[in-house]
Each structure stands twice: as C-alpha cells, then as structure tokens.
CSV table of C-alpha atoms in Angstrom, one decimal:
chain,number,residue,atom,x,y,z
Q,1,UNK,CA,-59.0,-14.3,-83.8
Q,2,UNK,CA,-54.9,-14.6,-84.5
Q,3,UNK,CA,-53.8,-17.2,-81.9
Q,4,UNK,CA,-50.6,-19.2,-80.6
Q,5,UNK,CA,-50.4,-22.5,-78.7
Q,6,UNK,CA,-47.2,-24.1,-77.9
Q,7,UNK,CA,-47.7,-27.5,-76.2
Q,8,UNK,CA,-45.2,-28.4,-73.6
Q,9,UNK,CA,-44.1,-25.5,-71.4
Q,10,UNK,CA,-41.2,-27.6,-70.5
Q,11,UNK,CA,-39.4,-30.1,-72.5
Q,12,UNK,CA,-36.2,-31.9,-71.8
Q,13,UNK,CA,-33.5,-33.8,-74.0
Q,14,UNK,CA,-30.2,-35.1,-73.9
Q,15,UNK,CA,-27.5,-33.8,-75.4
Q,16,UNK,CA,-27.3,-35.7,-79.3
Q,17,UNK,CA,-31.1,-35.9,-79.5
Q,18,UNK,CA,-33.7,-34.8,-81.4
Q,19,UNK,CA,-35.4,-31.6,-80.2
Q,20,UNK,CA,-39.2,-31.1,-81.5
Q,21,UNK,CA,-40.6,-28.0,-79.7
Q,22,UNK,CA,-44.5,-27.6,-80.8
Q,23,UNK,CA,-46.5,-25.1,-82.0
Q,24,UNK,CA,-50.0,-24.8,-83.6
Q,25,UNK,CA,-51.6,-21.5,-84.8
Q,26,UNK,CA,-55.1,-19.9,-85.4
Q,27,UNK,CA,-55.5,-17.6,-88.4
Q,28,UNK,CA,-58.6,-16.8,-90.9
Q,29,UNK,CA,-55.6,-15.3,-93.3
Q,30,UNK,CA,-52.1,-17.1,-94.6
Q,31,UNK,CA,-49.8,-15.9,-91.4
Q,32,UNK,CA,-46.1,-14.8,-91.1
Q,33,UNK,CA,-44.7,-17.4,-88.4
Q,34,UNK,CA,-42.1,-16.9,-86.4
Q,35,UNK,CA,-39.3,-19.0,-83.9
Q,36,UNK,CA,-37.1,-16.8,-81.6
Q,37,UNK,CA,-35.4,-17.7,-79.1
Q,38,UNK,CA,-34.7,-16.0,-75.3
Q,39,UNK,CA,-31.8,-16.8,-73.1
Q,40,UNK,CA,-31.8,-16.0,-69.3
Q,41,UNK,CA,-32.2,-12.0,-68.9
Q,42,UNK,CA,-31.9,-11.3,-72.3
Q,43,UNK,CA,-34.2,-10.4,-75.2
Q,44,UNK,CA,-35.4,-13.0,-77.9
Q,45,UNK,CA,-33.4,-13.8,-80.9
Q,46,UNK,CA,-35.0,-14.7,-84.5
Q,47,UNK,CA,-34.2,-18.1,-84.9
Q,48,UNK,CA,-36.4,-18.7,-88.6
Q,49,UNK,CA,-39.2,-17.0,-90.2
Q,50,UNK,CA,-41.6,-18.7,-92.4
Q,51,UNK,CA,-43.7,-15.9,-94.7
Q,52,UNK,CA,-44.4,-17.3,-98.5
Q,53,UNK,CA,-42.8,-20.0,-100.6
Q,54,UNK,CA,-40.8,-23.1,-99.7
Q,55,UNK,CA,-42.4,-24.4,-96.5
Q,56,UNK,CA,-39.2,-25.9,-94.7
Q,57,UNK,CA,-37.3,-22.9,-93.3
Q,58,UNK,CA,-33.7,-23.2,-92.2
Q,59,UNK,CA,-32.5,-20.8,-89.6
Q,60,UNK,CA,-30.0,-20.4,-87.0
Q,61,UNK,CA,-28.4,-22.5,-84.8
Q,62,UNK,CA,-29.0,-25.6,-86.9
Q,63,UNK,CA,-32.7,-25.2,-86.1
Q,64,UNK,CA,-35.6,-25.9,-88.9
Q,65,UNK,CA,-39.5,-25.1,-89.2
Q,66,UNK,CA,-41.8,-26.6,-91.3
Q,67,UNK,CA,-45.0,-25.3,-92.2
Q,68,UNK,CA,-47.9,-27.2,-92.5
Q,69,UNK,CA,-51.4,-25.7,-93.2
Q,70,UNK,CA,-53.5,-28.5,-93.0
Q,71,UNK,CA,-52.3,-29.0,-89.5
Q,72,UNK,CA,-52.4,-25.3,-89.0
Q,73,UNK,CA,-48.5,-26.1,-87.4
Q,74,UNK,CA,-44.9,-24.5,-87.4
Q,75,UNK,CA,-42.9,-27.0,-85.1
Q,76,UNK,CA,-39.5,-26.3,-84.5
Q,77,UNK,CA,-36.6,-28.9,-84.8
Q,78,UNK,CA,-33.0,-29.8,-84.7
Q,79,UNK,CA,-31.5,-33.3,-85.4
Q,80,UNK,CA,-28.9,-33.4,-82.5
Q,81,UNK,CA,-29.6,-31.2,-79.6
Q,82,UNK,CA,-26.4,-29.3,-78.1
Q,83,UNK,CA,-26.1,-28.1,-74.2
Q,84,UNK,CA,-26.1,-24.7,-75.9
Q,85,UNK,CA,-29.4,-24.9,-77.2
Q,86,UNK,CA,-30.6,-24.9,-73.5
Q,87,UNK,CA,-33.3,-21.8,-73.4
Q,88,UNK,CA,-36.5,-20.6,-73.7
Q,89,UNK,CA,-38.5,-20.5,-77.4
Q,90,UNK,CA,-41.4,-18.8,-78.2
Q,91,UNK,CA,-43.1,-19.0,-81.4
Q,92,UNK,CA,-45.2,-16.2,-82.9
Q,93,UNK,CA,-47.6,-15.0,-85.7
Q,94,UNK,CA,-47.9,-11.8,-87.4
Q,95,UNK,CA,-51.3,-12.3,-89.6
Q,96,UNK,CA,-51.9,-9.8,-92.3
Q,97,UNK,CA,-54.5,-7.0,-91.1
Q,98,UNK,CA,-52.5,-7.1,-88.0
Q,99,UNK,CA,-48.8,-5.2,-87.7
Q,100,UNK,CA,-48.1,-6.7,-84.1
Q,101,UNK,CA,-46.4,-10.4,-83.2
Q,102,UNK,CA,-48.9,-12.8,-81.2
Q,103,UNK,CA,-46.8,-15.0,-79.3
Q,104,UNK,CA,-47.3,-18.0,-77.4
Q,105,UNK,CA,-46.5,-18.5,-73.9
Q,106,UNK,CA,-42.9,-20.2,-74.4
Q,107,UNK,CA,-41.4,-23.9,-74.5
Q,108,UNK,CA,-38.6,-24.2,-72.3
Q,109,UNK,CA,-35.9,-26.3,-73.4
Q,110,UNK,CA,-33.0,-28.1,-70.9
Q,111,UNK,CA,-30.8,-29.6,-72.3
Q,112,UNK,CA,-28.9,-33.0,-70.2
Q,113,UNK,CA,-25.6,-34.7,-70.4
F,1,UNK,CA,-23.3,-1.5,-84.8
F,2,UNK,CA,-27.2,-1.0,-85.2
F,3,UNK,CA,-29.4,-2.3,-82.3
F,4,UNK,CA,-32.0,-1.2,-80.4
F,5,UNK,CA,-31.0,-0.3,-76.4
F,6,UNK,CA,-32.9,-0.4,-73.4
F,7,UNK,CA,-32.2,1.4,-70.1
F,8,UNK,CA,-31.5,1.0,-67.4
F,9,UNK,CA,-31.4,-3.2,-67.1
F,10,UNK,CA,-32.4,-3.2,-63.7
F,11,UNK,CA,-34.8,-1.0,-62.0
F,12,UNK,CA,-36.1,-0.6,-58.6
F,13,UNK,CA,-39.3,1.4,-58.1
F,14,UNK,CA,-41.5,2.6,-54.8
F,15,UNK,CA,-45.3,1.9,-55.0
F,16,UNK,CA,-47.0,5.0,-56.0
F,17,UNK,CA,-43.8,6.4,-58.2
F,18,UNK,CA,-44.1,6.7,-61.6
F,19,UNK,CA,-41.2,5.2,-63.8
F,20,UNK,CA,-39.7,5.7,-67.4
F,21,UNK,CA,-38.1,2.7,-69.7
F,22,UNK,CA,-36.0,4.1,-72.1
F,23,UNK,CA,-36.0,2.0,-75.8
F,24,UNK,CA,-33.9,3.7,-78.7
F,25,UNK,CA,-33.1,1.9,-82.2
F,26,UNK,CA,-30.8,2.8,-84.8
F,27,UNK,CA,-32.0,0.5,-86.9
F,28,UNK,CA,-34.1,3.2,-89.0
F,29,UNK,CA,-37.6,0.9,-87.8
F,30,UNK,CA,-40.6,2.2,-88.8
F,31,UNK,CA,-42.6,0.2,-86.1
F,32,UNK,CA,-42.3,0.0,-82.2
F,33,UNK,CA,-43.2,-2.1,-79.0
F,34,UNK,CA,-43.2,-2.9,-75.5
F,35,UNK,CA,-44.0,-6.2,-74.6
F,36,UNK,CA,-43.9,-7.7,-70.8
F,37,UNK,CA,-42.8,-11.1,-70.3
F,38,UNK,CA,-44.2,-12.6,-66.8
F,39,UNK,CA,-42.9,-16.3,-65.8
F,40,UNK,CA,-45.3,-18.8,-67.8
F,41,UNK,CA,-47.4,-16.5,-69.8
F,42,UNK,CA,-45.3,-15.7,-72.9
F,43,UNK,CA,-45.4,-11.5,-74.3
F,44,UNK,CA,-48.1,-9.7,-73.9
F,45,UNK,CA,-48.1,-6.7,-75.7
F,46,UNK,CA,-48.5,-2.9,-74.0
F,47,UNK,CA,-48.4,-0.6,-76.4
F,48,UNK,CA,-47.3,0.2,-79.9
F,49,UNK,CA,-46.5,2.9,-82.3
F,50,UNK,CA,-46.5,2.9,-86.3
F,51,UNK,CA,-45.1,6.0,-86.7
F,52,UNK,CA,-43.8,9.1,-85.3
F,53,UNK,CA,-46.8,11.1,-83.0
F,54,UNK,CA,-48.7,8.0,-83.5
F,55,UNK,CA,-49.2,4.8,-81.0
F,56,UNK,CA,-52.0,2.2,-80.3
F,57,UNK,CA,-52.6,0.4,-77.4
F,58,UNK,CA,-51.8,-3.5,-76.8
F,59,UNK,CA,-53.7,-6.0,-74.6
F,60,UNK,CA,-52.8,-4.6,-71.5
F,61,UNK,CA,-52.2,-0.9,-71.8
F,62,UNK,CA,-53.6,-0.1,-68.4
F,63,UNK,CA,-51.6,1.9,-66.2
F,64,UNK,CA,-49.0,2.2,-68.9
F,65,UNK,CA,-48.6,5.3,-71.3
F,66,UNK,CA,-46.0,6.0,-73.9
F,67,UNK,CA,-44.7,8.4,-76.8
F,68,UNK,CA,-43.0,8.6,-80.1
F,69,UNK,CA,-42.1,11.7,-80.8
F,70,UNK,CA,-39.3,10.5,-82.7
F,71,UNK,CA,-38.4,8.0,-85.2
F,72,UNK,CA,-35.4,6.5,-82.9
F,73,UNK,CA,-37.2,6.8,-79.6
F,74,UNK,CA,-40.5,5.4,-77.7
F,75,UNK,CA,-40.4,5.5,-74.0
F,76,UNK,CA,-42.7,3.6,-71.8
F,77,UNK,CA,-43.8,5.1,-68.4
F,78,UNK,CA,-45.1,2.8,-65.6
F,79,UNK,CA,-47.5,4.6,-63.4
F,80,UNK,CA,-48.8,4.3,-60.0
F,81,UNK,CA,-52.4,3.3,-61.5
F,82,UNK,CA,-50.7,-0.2,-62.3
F,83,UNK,CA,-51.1,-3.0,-59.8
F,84,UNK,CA,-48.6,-5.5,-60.3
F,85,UNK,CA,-45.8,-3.6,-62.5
F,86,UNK,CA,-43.1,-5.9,-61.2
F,87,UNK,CA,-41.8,-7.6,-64.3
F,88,UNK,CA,-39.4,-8.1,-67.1
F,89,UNK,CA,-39.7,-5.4,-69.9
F,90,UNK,CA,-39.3,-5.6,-73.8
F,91,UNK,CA,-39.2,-3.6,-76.1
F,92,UNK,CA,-38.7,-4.3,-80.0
F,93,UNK,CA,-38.9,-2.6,-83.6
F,94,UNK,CA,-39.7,-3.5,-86.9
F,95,UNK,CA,-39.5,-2.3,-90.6
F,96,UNK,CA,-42.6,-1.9,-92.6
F,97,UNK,CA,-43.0,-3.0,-96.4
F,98,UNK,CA,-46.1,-2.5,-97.8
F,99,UNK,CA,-48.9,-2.8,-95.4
F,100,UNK,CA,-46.7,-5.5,-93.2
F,101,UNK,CA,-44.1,-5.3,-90.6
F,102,UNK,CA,-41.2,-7.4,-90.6
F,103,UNK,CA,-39.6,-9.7,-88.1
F,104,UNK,CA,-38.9,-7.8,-84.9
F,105,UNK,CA,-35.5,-7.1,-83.1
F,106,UNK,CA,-35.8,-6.7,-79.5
F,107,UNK,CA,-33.9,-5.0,-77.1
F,108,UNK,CA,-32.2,-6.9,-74.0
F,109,UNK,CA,-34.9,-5.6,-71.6
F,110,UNK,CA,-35.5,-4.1,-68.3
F,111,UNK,CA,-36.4,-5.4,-65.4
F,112,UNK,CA,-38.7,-3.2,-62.9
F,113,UNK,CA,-39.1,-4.5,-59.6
F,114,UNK,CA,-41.3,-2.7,-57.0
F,115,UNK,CA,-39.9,-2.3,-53.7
C-alpha cells in the first residue's frame, strides 16, 4: 500500500536558518512526489514536484527536494528560512496504478525572529 | 484568470440538514476531488471523479455523495447520515496524460461548521 510519513508535526526555526521538513514514502512502483504548501484558511500551493529524471527538484519560494530511493525520502529544504515561509507543508505521492494524491498529515513550520 | 472556485468560504449548517459545496474549474481538468482537512491528520480524500458521469469513492465517502455531470463542475453534498461534518473542505483538479494525473490545483476551500 501507497503511504506518506512526515516526521515532525511541528518544527520551528529562526529566521536565516536552514529549514529540513521530512518526509519518507511507501511505494511497490517509482512514485510522483509532491511538496505543497497551505497557509492559514487557504488551499495548498505546489511548491516542487519530483516525477522522472534529475533527482534534485527546484521549486518555489527558494525551496528544494531531493529524491532518494534507497532511503525511500523526499525531504524538503531551504538554505535560509524567511518569516514568510511560516505555514503548513504537506508532502504527497501519486503512485502509478493510482490517479489520486496520498498525503501525509502535515509539518508545520514557524518561523522566529 | 483560470482557477478552480469554491463556495461559499464559510458555511454554517443545522444537524440533520443536508448541505452542498460548490467546486468549479476553468482549468479544462480532466480529474476532480474533495478532500477534508481536520487539525493533525493531513487530507483525506472523499470522493473523486475521472470523468464526466463518472466518480469513485475516497477513504471516507460515508455520508458524503457527489456528481459530475459536467466537465467544469463537481459538487459535494454533506448529509445528515454524517457524524462529525464540521471541517475544512477542499476540493482540487488535475489533468490527465496518459494513464496519470498531474499535480493538483486546489481550490481555497470551505469551511462547514455544524451549529
């Protein structure tokens, strides 16, 4: 079964560091990973995508996802975090076979001076 | 500008009414969901639809029912057989190529609250 686990439902930074928001996935077939991201009474936002090819993705925002099959992981980073980037992620999988997201159940991010 | 819109944002409902989410997209999507999004537990997906006429249920479809009988459109109705359908609603749409879907666009959601 197609599975999601982000570790750390809360994380906290301050502002300049690094941010590294995890996420590990179950699949028996090559997946199509995703990071969005979900501000306060809003709907997510596609940060990256990783589907085929170079493994690093760049996105939005400054963020960047590398994945790693061997470690069966698609952590999410960015070098110097910003007040801004205060939210809520949630990474998600779309396996082949299956035509719906699987998400896990969110990292929440704050952000400090 | 293309976008997929949900109505109404807020939404206050009596136990035992039935309600109706509105979702549209303009985005020409082949595929469409509903997701609900309760503190702590991520998405969790209600129902979806493929195409026009057709539509598959989610993890949690119970007490929910929905339709697509258009490309643009897929409504979700909350009835009085669910228990706890106070919650923040999404709903999202994605392109297919080949046998895949793409990345889903969501709308800004609705939240139901029953009173």
């Amino acid at each position: 079964a197609q599975s999601v686990t982000q570790l750390g439902s809360h994380v906290s930074v301050s502002e300049g560091a690094l941010v590294l928001l995890r996420c590990n996935y179950s699949s028996s077939v090559p997946p199509y990973l995703f990071w969005y991201v979900q501000y306060p009474n809003q709907g997510l936002q596609l940060l990256l995508k990783y589907t085929t090819g170079a493994t690093l993705v760049k996105g939005i925002n400054g963020f960047e996802a590398e994945f790693k099959k061997s470690e069966t992981s698609f952590h999410l980073t960015k070098p110097s975090a910003h007040m801004s980037d205060a939210a809520e992620y949630f990474c998600a999988l779309l396996s082949g076979g299956y035509n719906k997201l699987i998400f896990g159940a969110g990292t929440r991010l704050a952000v400090h001076p | 500008d293309g976008g997929i819109t949900q109505s109404p944002k807020y939404l206050f409902r009596k136990e035992g009414q039935n309600v109706t989410l509105s979702c549209e997209q303009n985005l020409n999507h082949d595929a469409m969901y509903w997701y609900r999004q309760d503190p702590g537990q991520g998405l969790r997906l209600i129902y979806y639809s493929q195409i026009v006429n057709d539509f598959q249920k989610g993890d949690i479809a119970e007490g929910y029912s929905v339709s697509r009988e258009k490309k643009e459109s897929f409504p979700l109705t909350v009835t009085s057989a669910q228990k706890n359908p106070t919650a923040f609603y999404l709903c999202a749409s994605s392109k297919l190529q080949g046998l895949m879907n793409t990345e889903a666009f969501f709308g800004q959601g609705t939240r139901l609250t029953v009173v």
